[in-house]
Amino acid sequence: MHVMVLGAGVTGVTTAWYLRQAGFEVSLVDRQAGAGMETSFANGGQISISHPEPWANPSAPWLALRWLGRADAPLKIRPAADPAQWRWVLAFLRECLPWRTRRNTAAIAALAVWSGHCLGRLRDETGLEYEQRRRGILHLFNTPREFAQASRRVAELAHFGIEARVCQPADCIAIEPALAARQSPLAGGIHAPGDESGNAHLFTRALAERLAQAGVRFHWNTQVLQLNHGNGTINSIDIADGAGRRGALIADAYVVCLGSHSAALLAPTGMRLPIYPVKGYSITAALTKPARAPEVSLTDESRRIVCSRLGDRLRVAGTAELAGFDTRIRPERIRPLLDWTRQNLPGLIDEASIEPWAGLRPATPGNLPLIGSSTNTNLWLNTGHGTLGWTLACGSASALVALMRGEQAPVAYPFLG
Ligand SMILES: Cc1cc2nc3c(=O)[nH]c(=O)nc-3n(C[C@H](O)[C@H](O)[C@H](O)COP(=O)(O)OP(=O)(O)OC[C@H]3O[C@@H](n4cnc5c(N)ncnc54)[C@H](O)[C@@H]3O)c2cc1C
C-alpha cells in the first residue's frame, strides 16, 4: 500500500519513518527544497515532557489582559478581519475552563511520555546525531508567588509518571552553574531530569536522509494545491512544481502533516480543523565561552522563554503572537529574547552572530494535536502540534501508524475517528 505524506516538517518526516518501518510504500511531498524548513526549523529545541499544561488554562485570560498593549508581552493578539481567528480565540477561551485544562493536560502528558520512549528507541536504532543533550529541563520562577505553584506542579507530574523535583535557588545553580551570573533574583525552579533538548531541524533532515536511503520518494519544491475527493475518499492531489507546472499525484492513502496550513487545504473537503497559526520567535547565536554555557535546557516560566544549547550555539525562543500567516520578523518581538539572554546568561553569546527567526505554531485551542482518521476513508491526520511538535512528533507518528494498521492505540489519547 502506497501512503503519501503531505508535509515534511518534523511531524511529516517522523510519520514517514514509522510508516516505512511498518512496511508501507511511502512518498513525501513538500513545497520546500528540503525537510524541516518551516516551523520545525529553529524552534526552542526542548523535548519538554514536563510541560504538558496547555496555554489554555484558567489563568490565561487574566494574563492576556495584563499583557494587553505591552510590546514585549509574551502573548500579543493582532486582531484581523478573519473569522477563523475569532473562532479560534473563542474556542481557546472555552479550553481555559478548569476541567478542560485538566483533561487536555492529562492527554498531552500521556502522549509526551510515550513520545519520549519512541524518540529514545528511534535514536538507539538509528544512531542519529542532532546536537541532542539529555540533561533535563530546569523550569525557572522569578517571583515567590509563581514559585509557590512548584510543589503542586511536581505532584501533578508525578501523577502522570513524569519525574521532577522542586529546587531552591541554590539547587538551580548547582544543576546549571551558568545561572550563577544571572542578574536578577531567582525564586526557585523545577528540575525534570528526563527531559531533553536537540536541534529539530537537524533531526528532521537526518531522518529524511535515512528515509531516502530506505527507498522513500520525496517530491521537493512541490506545492499541494488541492485534495480531490469523491465518494468519501481522496482520489488524487493537485500539485504545482517549483516552475509552476501543474500535475497530480496519486496514492492509496494520504496523511496530512501540513502544520498551520492543514486547515485551509482540508476546508474544501468539508473538514473544518481548529488549527490557527500562533507565531513565535527565536534567536540563535554563537557561544563566546562554550565552557561556561548552559548544559541544561531552561524554561523561564515567568517570561515564557526557553533556552537550549545546540552544539556551540545557544537558541533562545518564545513569545506568542496571533497575527495570521505573517512570518515577518518584528524587532520589538526579538528584543525580549535578547534582553532575557543578557540578563540570564550575560556575555555568553556573540551578539554579532545572532540569527533571528519566526515560525508559525500549528495551534489547536487546547494544544491537542489532531491525530487519527477522517471523514474520507483514506485520509489521515497528524497535525496541530502547537507548542510541542518536537516533543510529541515521534509518539504522534508511531501512534498514528498503529491506528492505520488497525492496531490498538499505544497510549490513552483522544485520537480522531
Ligand atoms: C518559537 C517556537 C518555539 C518552539 N519551541 C518548541 C520546543 O522547544 N519544543 C517543542 O516540542 N516544540 C516547539 N515548538 C513547536 C514546534 O516547532 C512545532 O509544533 C512543530 O515544528 C510543527 O511541526 P509540523 O511538522 O507539524 O509543521 P512544519 O514544520 O511547519 O511542517 C509543515 C510542512 O508542510 C509544508 N507545507 C505547508 N503547506 C504546504 C503545501 N500547500 N504544499 C506543500 N507543502 C506544504 C511546509 O513546507 C512544511 O515543511 C516551537 C515553535 C515555535 C514557533
Short mmCIF file of C-alpha atoms and ligand atoms in Angstrom, two decimals:
data_model
loop_
_atom_site.label_atom_id
_atom_site.label_comp_id
_atom_site.label_asym_id
_atom_site.label_seq_id
_atom_site.Cartn_x
_atom_site.Cartn_y
_atom_site.Cartn_z
CA MET A 1 0.00 0.00 0.00
CA HIS A 2 1.36 3.40 -1.01
CA VAL A 3 0.92 6.19 1.58
CA MET A 4 1.68 9.78 0.65
CA VAL A 5 2.65 12.08 3.50
CA LEU A 6 1.85 15.75 2.85
CA GLY A 7 4.36 17.99 4.62
CA ALA A 8 7.98 17.25 5.56
CA GLY A 9 8.32 19.06 8.88
CA VAL A 10 9.24 17.05 11.98
CA THR A 11 5.70 15.64 12.06
CA GLY A 12 5.64 14.51 8.43
CA VAL A 13 9.13 13.03 8.42
CA THR A 14 8.55 11.02 11.61
CA THR A 15 5.21 9.83 10.18
CA ALA A 16 7.03 8.67 7.04
CA TRP A 17 9.62 6.93 9.24
CA TYR A 18 7.11 4.87 11.20
CA LEU A 19 5.13 4.09 8.03
CA ARG A 20 8.27 2.80 6.32
CA GLN A 21 9.23 0.79 9.40
CA ALA A 22 5.78 -0.82 9.25
CA GLY A 23 6.39 -1.89 5.64
CA PHE A 24 4.32 0.69 3.75
CA GLU A 25 5.48 2.16 0.46
CA VAL A 26 5.91 5.84 1.31
CA SER A 27 6.33 9.13 -0.53
CA LEU A 28 6.57 12.65 0.87
CA VAL A 29 5.51 15.97 -0.65
CA ASP A 30 6.69 19.40 0.45
CA ARG A 31 6.82 22.85 -1.09
CA GLN A 32 10.29 23.48 0.32
CA ALA A 33 13.59 22.23 -1.13
CA GLY A 34 14.30 20.05 1.92
CA ALA A 35 12.94 18.75 5.21
CA GLY A 36 12.10 20.84 8.29
CA MET A 37 12.33 24.25 6.65
CA GLU A 38 9.24 25.88 8.18
CA THR A 39 8.10 25.70 11.82
CA SER A 40 10.46 22.81 12.57
CA PHE A 41 13.45 24.94 11.51
CA ALA A 42 14.53 26.94 14.58
CA ASN A 43 12.22 26.12 17.49
CA GLY A 44 13.18 26.11 21.17
CA GLY A 45 14.76 22.67 20.88
CA GLN A 46 13.11 21.26 24.01
CA ILE A 47 11.77 17.75 24.42
CA SER A 48 9.57 19.08 27.16
CA ILE A 49 7.68 16.13 28.61
CA SER A 50 7.47 18.01 31.90
CA HIS A 51 5.33 20.80 30.44
CA PRO A 52 2.04 19.15 29.47
CA GLU A 53 -0.15 22.03 30.70
CA PRO A 54 -1.52 23.88 27.67
CA TRP A 55 -1.53 27.65 27.23
CA ALA A 56 -5.31 27.45 27.51
CA ASN A 57 -5.64 27.25 31.29
CA PRO A 58 -7.74 29.15 33.85
CA SER A 59 -5.11 31.88 34.35
CA ALA A 60 -4.56 32.55 30.61
CA PRO A 61 -7.39 35.09 30.06
CA TRP A 62 -6.21 37.21 33.04
CA LEU A 63 -2.58 37.09 31.94
CA ALA A 64 -3.61 38.10 28.40
CA LEU A 65 -5.49 41.13 29.82
CA ARG A 66 -2.48 42.09 31.97
CA TRP A 67 -0.17 41.93 28.96
CA LEU A 68 -2.50 43.95 26.70
CA GLY A 69 -0.68 46.85 25.00
CA ARG A 70 2.83 45.75 26.09
CA ALA A 71 5.14 45.44 23.04
CA ASP A 72 7.26 42.81 24.87
CA ALA A 73 4.27 40.83 26.20
CA PRO A 74 4.70 37.05 25.92
CA LEU A 75 1.29 36.97 24.17
CA LYS A 76 0.20 39.51 21.57
CA ILE A 77 -3.04 39.47 19.61
CA ARG A 78 -3.14 41.43 16.36
CA PRO A 79 -6.88 41.46 15.63
CA ALA A 80 -7.65 40.70 11.99
CA ALA A 81 -10.85 40.68 9.96
CA ASP A 82 -10.52 36.92 9.85
CA PRO A 83 -13.43 34.86 11.22
CA ALA A 84 -11.05 31.90 11.69
CA GLN A 85 -9.01 33.98 14.15
CA TRP A 86 -12.05 34.88 16.23
CA ARG A 87 -13.46 31.36 16.15
CA TRP A 88 -10.09 30.13 17.39
CA VAL A 89 -9.91 32.73 20.19
CA LEU A 90 -13.42 31.77 21.39
CA ALA A 91 -12.54 28.07 21.31
CA PHE A 92 -9.31 28.85 23.18
CA LEU A 93 -11.29 30.62 25.93
CA ARG A 94 -13.55 27.56 26.25
CA GLU A 95 -10.47 25.35 26.70
CA CYS A 96 -9.46 27.58 29.66
CA LEU A 97 -12.26 26.02 31.77
CA PRO A 98 -10.60 24.10 34.63
CA TRP A 99 -11.98 20.68 33.75
CA ARG A 100 -11.00 21.07 30.09
CA THR A 101 -7.48 22.13 31.10
CA ARG A 102 -7.20 19.06 33.34
CA ARG A 103 -8.39 16.76 30.55
CA ASN A 104 -6.06 18.34 27.96
CA THR A 105 -3.09 18.24 30.34
CA ALA A 106 -3.62 14.53 31.03
CA ALA A 107 -3.87 13.72 27.31
CA ILE A 108 -0.73 15.72 26.42
CA ALA A 109 1.19 14.18 29.33
CA ALA A 110 0.33 10.65 28.20
CA LEU A 111 1.34 11.38 24.61
CA ALA A 112 4.51 13.17 25.71
CA VAL A 113 5.67 10.27 27.91
CA TRP A 114 5.02 7.83 25.06
CA SER A 115 6.80 10.15 22.62
CA GLY A 116 9.86 10.31 24.86
CA HIS A 117 10.10 6.49 24.75
CA CYS A 118 9.66 6.49 20.96
CA LEU A 119 12.37 9.14 20.45
CA GLY A 120 14.78 7.17 22.65
CA ARG A 121 14.13 3.96 20.73
CA LEU A 122 14.48 5.69 17.35
CA ARG A 123 17.78 7.23 18.46
CA ASP A 124 19.08 3.87 19.67
CA GLU A 125 18.09 2.19 16.40
CA THR A 126 19.45 4.85 14.05
CA GLY A 127 22.29 6.48 15.99
CA LEU A 128 21.09 9.87 14.71
CA GLU A 129 23.07 12.90 15.89
CA TYR A 130 21.15 16.17 16.21
CA GLU A 131 23.00 18.17 18.88
CA GLN A 132 20.98 16.32 21.49
CA ARG A 133 21.51 16.81 25.22
CA ARG A 134 19.94 14.60 27.84
CA ARG A 135 20.44 16.78 30.92
CA GLY A 136 16.78 17.57 31.62
CA ILE A 137 14.94 20.86 31.68
CA LEU A 138 15.14 23.35 34.54
CA HIS A 139 11.98 25.45 34.88
CA LEU A 140 12.73 28.82 36.49
CA PHE A 141 10.41 31.03 38.55
CA ASN A 142 11.26 34.68 39.10
CA THR A 143 8.80 35.56 41.87
CA PRO A 144 7.86 33.77 45.13
CA ARG A 145 4.20 33.93 44.04
CA GLU A 146 4.95 31.95 40.86
CA PHE A 147 7.30 29.59 42.67
CA ALA A 148 4.52 28.79 45.16
CA GLN A 149 2.87 26.61 42.47
CA ALA A 150 6.00 24.45 42.04
CA SER A 151 5.05 21.75 44.58
CA ARG A 152 1.59 21.36 43.09
CA ARG A 153 3.10 21.03 39.61
CA VAL A 154 5.64 18.45 40.72
CA ALA A 155 2.88 16.40 42.38
CA GLU A 156 0.80 16.60 39.21
CA LEU A 157 3.75 15.49 37.07
CA ALA A 158 4.38 12.56 39.45
CA HIS A 159 0.73 11.56 38.95
CA PHE A 160 1.45 11.36 35.18
CA GLY A 161 4.63 9.34 35.78
CA ILE A 162 6.94 12.28 34.99
CA GLU A 163 9.89 12.73 37.32
CA ALA A 164 10.53 16.26 38.60
CA ARG A 165 11.63 17.95 41.82
CA VAL A 166 11.26 21.36 43.41
CA CYS A 167 14.58 23.27 43.56
CA GLN A 168 15.59 26.19 45.76
CA PRO A 169 17.73 28.88 44.05
CA ALA A 170 20.97 27.25 45.24
CA ASP A 171 19.83 23.87 43.84
CA CYS A 172 19.11 25.54 40.48
CA ILE A 173 22.65 26.90 40.33
CA ALA A 174 24.09 23.53 41.34
CA ILE A 175 22.17 21.91 38.47
CA GLU A 176 23.07 24.65 35.99
CA PRO A 177 26.13 26.66 37.14
CA ALA A 178 25.76 29.08 34.19
CA LEU A 179 22.85 30.61 36.13
CA ALA A 180 25.23 31.94 38.80
CA ALA A 181 25.87 35.00 36.62
CA ARG A 182 22.14 35.83 36.39
CA GLN A 183 21.46 39.49 37.07
CA SER A 184 18.06 39.22 38.72
CA PRO A 185 16.93 37.19 41.75
CA LEU A 186 15.58 33.69 41.22
CA ALA A 187 12.73 32.44 43.40
CA GLY A 188 13.28 28.77 42.59
CA GLY A 189 12.73 26.12 39.99
CA ILE A 190 11.63 22.64 39.00
CA HIS A 191 14.09 20.18 37.52
CA ALA A 192 12.79 17.44 35.23
CA PRO A 193 15.79 15.16 34.61
CA GLY A 194 14.07 13.02 31.96
CA ASP A 195 13.60 15.91 29.54
CA GLU A 196 15.98 16.52 26.66
CA SER A 197 16.86 19.07 24.03
CA GLY A 198 18.13 18.95 20.46
CA ASN A 199 18.05 20.54 17.06
CA ALA A 200 14.69 19.64 15.48
CA HIS A 201 15.82 20.74 12.03
CA LEU A 202 18.98 18.61 12.11
CA PHE A 203 16.94 15.65 13.36
CA THR A 204 14.30 16.06 10.65
CA ARG A 205 16.89 16.42 7.91
CA ALA A 206 18.93 13.44 9.12
CA LEU A 207 15.83 11.25 9.38
CA ALA A 208 14.76 12.31 5.87
CA GLU A 209 18.19 11.18 4.58
CA ARG A 210 17.64 7.78 6.20
CA LEU A 211 14.23 7.60 4.56
CA ALA A 212 15.71 8.35 1.15
CA GLN A 213 18.18 5.50 1.71
CA ALA A 214 15.22 3.27 2.62
CA GLY A 215 13.56 3.95 -0.73
CA VAL A 216 11.09 6.69 0.27
CA ARG A 217 10.39 9.09 -2.63
CA PHE A 218 10.49 12.83 -1.98
CA HIS A 219 8.68 15.44 -4.07
CA TRP A 220 10.51 18.65 -3.06
CA ASN A 221 9.52 22.14 -4.28
CA THR A 222 6.04 20.75 -4.76
CA GLN A 223 3.09 22.78 -3.59
CA VAL A 224 -0.08 20.85 -2.73
CA LEU A 225 -2.89 22.87 -4.30
CA GLN A 226 -5.92 20.76 -3.58
CA LEU A 227 -7.13 17.37 -2.43
CA ASN A 228 -9.52 15.85 -4.98
CA HIS A 229 -12.26 13.93 -3.21
CA GLY A 230 -15.38 11.99 -4.08
CA ASN A 231 -17.39 9.09 -2.62
CA GLY A 232 -15.72 9.56 0.76
CA THR A 233 -12.15 9.12 -0.47
CA ILE A 234 -9.28 11.25 -1.69
CA ASN A 235 -8.67 10.29 -5.32
CA SER A 236 -5.58 12.40 -6.04
CA ILE A 237 -3.87 15.64 -5.09
CA ASP A 238 -3.27 18.55 -7.43
CA ILE A 239 0.25 19.94 -7.23
CA ALA A 240 2.47 22.61 -8.77
CA ASP A 241 6.24 22.22 -9.05
CA GLY A 242 8.84 24.94 -8.50
CA ALA A 243 8.42 26.17 -12.08
CA GLY A 244 4.65 26.45 -11.65
CA ARG A 245 3.91 23.37 -13.76
CA ARG A 246 0.75 21.68 -12.59
CA GLY A 247 0.10 17.98 -12.22
CA ALA A 248 -1.45 15.36 -9.98
CA LEU A 249 -0.11 12.70 -7.60
CA ILE A 250 -1.93 9.52 -6.63
CA ALA A 251 -1.55 7.18 -3.66
CA ASP A 252 -3.69 4.65 -1.82
CA ALA A 253 -3.80 6.78 1.34
CA TYR A 254 -2.72 10.26 2.42
CA VAL A 255 -1.54 11.71 5.74
CA VAL A 256 -1.85 15.46 6.31
CA CYS A 257 1.14 16.91 8.21
CA LEU A 258 0.95 20.44 6.82
CA GLY A 259 1.27 22.31 10.11
CA SER A 260 -0.61 25.63 10.16
CA HIS A 261 -1.59 25.18 6.51
CA SER A 262 -3.56 21.98 7.13
CA ALA A 263 -6.88 23.72 7.81
CA ALA A 264 -7.02 25.70 4.54
CA LEU A 265 -6.24 22.64 2.41
CA LEU A 266 -8.81 20.46 4.12
CA ALA A 267 -11.64 23.03 4.20
CA PRO A 268 -12.81 22.24 0.61
CA THR A 269 -13.19 18.55 1.61
CA GLY A 270 -15.74 19.62 4.22
CA MET A 271 -13.42 19.32 7.23
CA ARG A 272 -13.04 22.33 9.49
CA LEU A 273 -9.86 21.86 11.51
CA PRO A 274 -9.47 24.10 14.57
CA ILE A 275 -5.86 24.97 13.73
CA TYR A 276 -4.64 28.56 13.70
CA PRO A 277 -1.06 29.84 13.41
CA VAL A 278 0.47 31.17 16.62
CA LYS A 279 3.67 32.92 15.70
CA GLY A 280 6.80 32.55 17.79
CA TYR A 281 10.35 33.83 17.54
CA SER A 282 13.83 32.57 18.25
CA ILE A 283 17.38 33.82 18.17
CA THR A 284 20.38 31.57 17.63
CA ALA A 285 23.88 32.80 18.35
CA ALA A 286 27.42 31.50 18.71
CA LEU A 287 28.64 30.99 22.28
CA THR A 288 31.54 33.19 23.32
CA LYS A 289 32.56 30.90 26.19
CA PRO A 290 31.29 27.38 25.48
CA ALA A 291 32.87 26.05 28.68
CA ARG A 292 30.64 28.38 30.76
CA ALA A 293 27.45 27.95 28.74
CA PRO A 294 24.41 26.04 30.00
CA GLU A 295 24.25 22.29 29.52
CA VAL A 296 20.72 22.00 30.88
CA SER A 297 17.80 23.33 28.82
CA LEU A 298 16.00 26.20 30.58
CA THR A 299 12.38 27.35 30.68
CA ASP A 300 11.70 30.76 32.22
CA GLU A 301 8.15 30.19 33.46
CA SER A 302 7.65 33.85 34.33
CA ARG A 303 8.69 35.19 30.91
CA ARG A 304 7.56 32.19 28.80
CA ILE A 305 11.02 31.93 27.24
CA VAL A 306 13.01 28.73 26.62
CA CYS A 307 16.71 28.27 26.01
CA SER A 308 18.64 25.28 24.66
CA ARG A 309 22.28 24.81 23.87
CA LEU A 310 22.80 23.37 20.39
CA GLY A 311 26.44 22.44 19.97
CA ASP A 312 28.42 25.64 20.35
CA ARG A 313 25.37 27.83 19.76
CA LEU A 314 22.58 28.99 22.02
CA ARG A 315 18.92 29.02 20.96
CA VAL A 316 16.50 31.28 22.87
CA ALA A 317 12.84 31.11 21.87
CA GLY A 318 9.45 32.30 22.93
CA THR A 319 6.58 34.74 22.50
CA ALA A 320 3.18 34.04 21.03
CA GLU A 321 1.52 36.28 18.52
CA LEU A 322 -1.85 35.83 16.82
CA ALA A 323 -1.09 37.57 13.54
CA GLY A 324 -2.42 35.25 10.83
CA PHE A 325 0.13 33.75 8.45
CA ASP A 326 2.54 36.69 8.64
CA THR A 327 6.07 35.34 9.27
CA ARG A 328 7.87 38.70 9.16
CA ILE A 329 10.39 39.22 11.93
CA ARG A 330 9.45 42.18 14.13
CA PRO A 331 12.41 43.66 16.03
CA GLU A 332 10.25 44.52 19.07
CA ARG A 333 9.39 40.81 19.47
CA ILE A 334 13.04 39.73 19.14
CA ARG A 335 14.12 42.28 21.75
CA PRO A 336 12.71 40.38 24.80
CA LEU A 337 14.69 37.28 23.77
CA LEU A 338 17.92 39.27 23.59
CA ASP A 339 17.17 41.07 26.88
CA TRP A 340 16.49 37.71 28.53
CA THR A 341 19.83 36.34 27.32
CA ARG A 342 21.70 39.41 28.54
CA GLN A 343 20.06 39.18 31.98
CA ASN A 344 20.29 35.45 32.50
CA LEU A 345 23.48 34.46 30.70
CA PRO A 346 25.42 37.74 30.47
CA GLY A 347 28.27 37.87 27.96
CA LEU A 348 27.71 34.30 26.80
CA ILE A 349 26.64 34.93 23.20
CA ASP A 350 28.30 36.75 20.33
CA GLU A 351 25.58 39.28 19.54
CA ALA A 352 27.00 39.97 16.08
CA SER A 353 26.23 36.36 15.14
CA ILE A 354 22.54 36.42 16.12
CA GLU A 355 20.20 34.78 13.61
CA PRO A 356 16.59 35.82 14.26
CA TRP A 357 13.74 33.58 13.12
CA ALA A 358 9.96 33.45 13.27
CA GLY A 359 7.72 30.43 12.78
CA LEU A 360 4.04 29.55 12.99
CA ARG A 361 3.00 27.05 15.64
CA PRO A 362 0.09 25.00 14.24
CA ALA A 363 -2.06 25.50 17.32
CA THR A 364 -5.35 23.92 18.30
CA PRO A 365 -7.25 25.74 21.06
CA GLY A 366 -6.39 23.14 23.72
CA ASN A 367 -2.93 22.34 22.27
CA LEU A 368 -4.09 18.78 21.47
CA PRO A 369 -2.73 17.58 18.12
CA LEU A 370 -5.29 16.11 15.71
CA ILE A 371 -4.22 12.51 15.16
CA GLY A 372 -6.25 9.77 13.50
CA SER A 373 -8.75 9.07 10.76
CA SER A 374 -11.05 11.49 8.96
CA THR A 375 -14.38 11.56 7.12
CA ASN A 376 -12.54 10.42 3.97
CA THR A 377 -11.62 6.75 4.43
CA ASN A 378 -8.10 7.03 3.01
CA LEU A 379 -7.21 10.38 4.60
CA TRP A 380 -5.42 10.51 7.94
CA LEU A 381 -4.34 13.44 10.08
CA ASN A 382 -1.23 14.08 12.14
CA THR A 383 -1.21 17.82 12.61
CA GLY A 384 -1.90 20.70 15.00
CA HIS A 385 1.02 20.10 17.37
CA GLY A 386 1.15 23.72 18.57
CA THR A 387 3.75 24.43 21.22
CA LEU A 388 5.00 20.83 21.48
CA GLY A 389 5.53 19.46 17.97
CA TRP A 390 9.15 18.48 18.54
CA THR A 391 8.31 16.84 21.88
CA LEU A 392 5.31 14.93 20.54
CA ALA A 393 6.48 14.10 17.00
CA CYS A 394 7.74 10.54 17.45
CA GLY A 395 4.87 9.47 19.71
CA SER A 396 2.18 11.01 17.48
CA ALA A 397 3.64 9.43 14.35
CA SER A 398 4.06 5.96 15.82
CA ALA A 399 0.55 6.07 17.33
CA LEU A 400 -0.96 7.14 14.00
CA VAL A 401 0.75 4.29 12.18
CA ALA A 402 -0.59 1.82 14.77
CA LEU A 403 -4.11 3.16 14.11
CA MET A 404 -3.60 2.93 10.33
CA ARG A 405 -2.64 -0.73 10.74
CA GLY A 406 -5.82 -1.38 12.70
CA GLU A 407 -3.93 -1.93 15.94
CA GLN A 408 -4.92 -0.71 19.38
CA ALA A 409 -3.69 2.81 20.16
CA PRO A 410 -0.49 2.51 22.23
CA VAL A 411 -1.43 5.39 24.51
CA ALA A 412 -4.59 6.82 26.12
CA TYR A 413 -5.30 9.85 23.96
CA PRO A 414 -8.42 11.27 22.25
CA PHE A 415 -7.47 10.10 18.76
CA LEU A 416 -9.80 11.07 15.91
CA GLY A 417 -12.24 8.58 14.46
C1 LIG B 1 9.32 29.90 18.53
C2 LIG B 1 8.92 28.46 18.63
C3 LIG B 1 9.49 27.66 19.62
C4 LIG B 1 9.12 26.33 19.73
N1 LIG B 1 9.74 25.55 20.65
C5 LIG B 1 9.42 24.25 20.77
C6 LIG B 1 10.09 23.42 21.70
O1 LIG B 1 11.02 23.85 22.39
N2 LIG B 1 9.68 22.13 21.82
C7 LIG B 1 8.66 21.62 21.07
O2 LIG B 1 8.31 20.46 21.26
N3 LIG B 1 8.03 22.37 20.14
C8 LIG B 1 8.38 23.67 19.97
N4 LIG B 1 7.76 24.45 19.04
C9 LIG B 1 6.67 23.85 18.23
C10 LIG B 1 7.19 23.02 17.08
O3 LIG B 1 8.25 23.68 16.44
C11 LIG B 1 6.05 22.76 16.09
O4 LIG B 1 4.94 22.21 16.76
C12 LIG B 1 6.49 21.78 15.00
O5 LIG B 1 7.64 22.24 14.36
C13 LIG B 1 5.37 21.58 13.98
O6 LIG B 1 5.85 20.65 13.04
P1 LIG B 1 4.98 20.29 11.76
O7 LIG B 1 5.74 19.26 11.03
O8 LIG B 1 3.59 20.00 12.17
O9 LIG B 1 4.91 21.67 10.94
P2 LIG B 1 6.03 22.30 9.96
O10 LIG B 1 7.38 22.09 10.48
O11 LIG B 1 5.58 23.69 9.66
O12 LIG B 1 5.87 21.40 8.67
C14 LIG B 1 4.80 21.57 7.75
C15 LIG B 1 5.37 21.32 6.38
O13 LIG B 1 4.30 21.41 5.43
C16 LIG B 1 4.79 22.07 4.28
N5 LIG B 1 3.65 22.69 3.60
C17 LIG B 1 2.73 23.54 4.10
N6 LIG B 1 1.79 23.82 3.19
C18 LIG B 1 2.13 23.13 2.06
C19 LIG B 1 1.54 22.98 0.78
N7 LIG B 1 0.40 23.59 0.43
N8 LIG B 1 2.16 22.17 -0.11
C20 LIG B 1 3.31 21.52 0.19
N9 LIG B 1 3.90 21.61 1.40
C21 LIG B 1 3.31 22.40 2.33
C22 LIG B 1 5.79 23.09 4.81
O14 LIG B 1 6.74 23.45 3.82
C23 LIG B 1 6.41 22.37 5.99
O15 LIG B 1 7.62 21.72 5.67
C24 LIG B 1 8.12 25.78 18.86
C25 LIG B 1 7.58 26.58 17.87
C26 LIG B 1 7.97 27.89 17.73
C27 LIG B 1 7.39 28.73 16.63
#
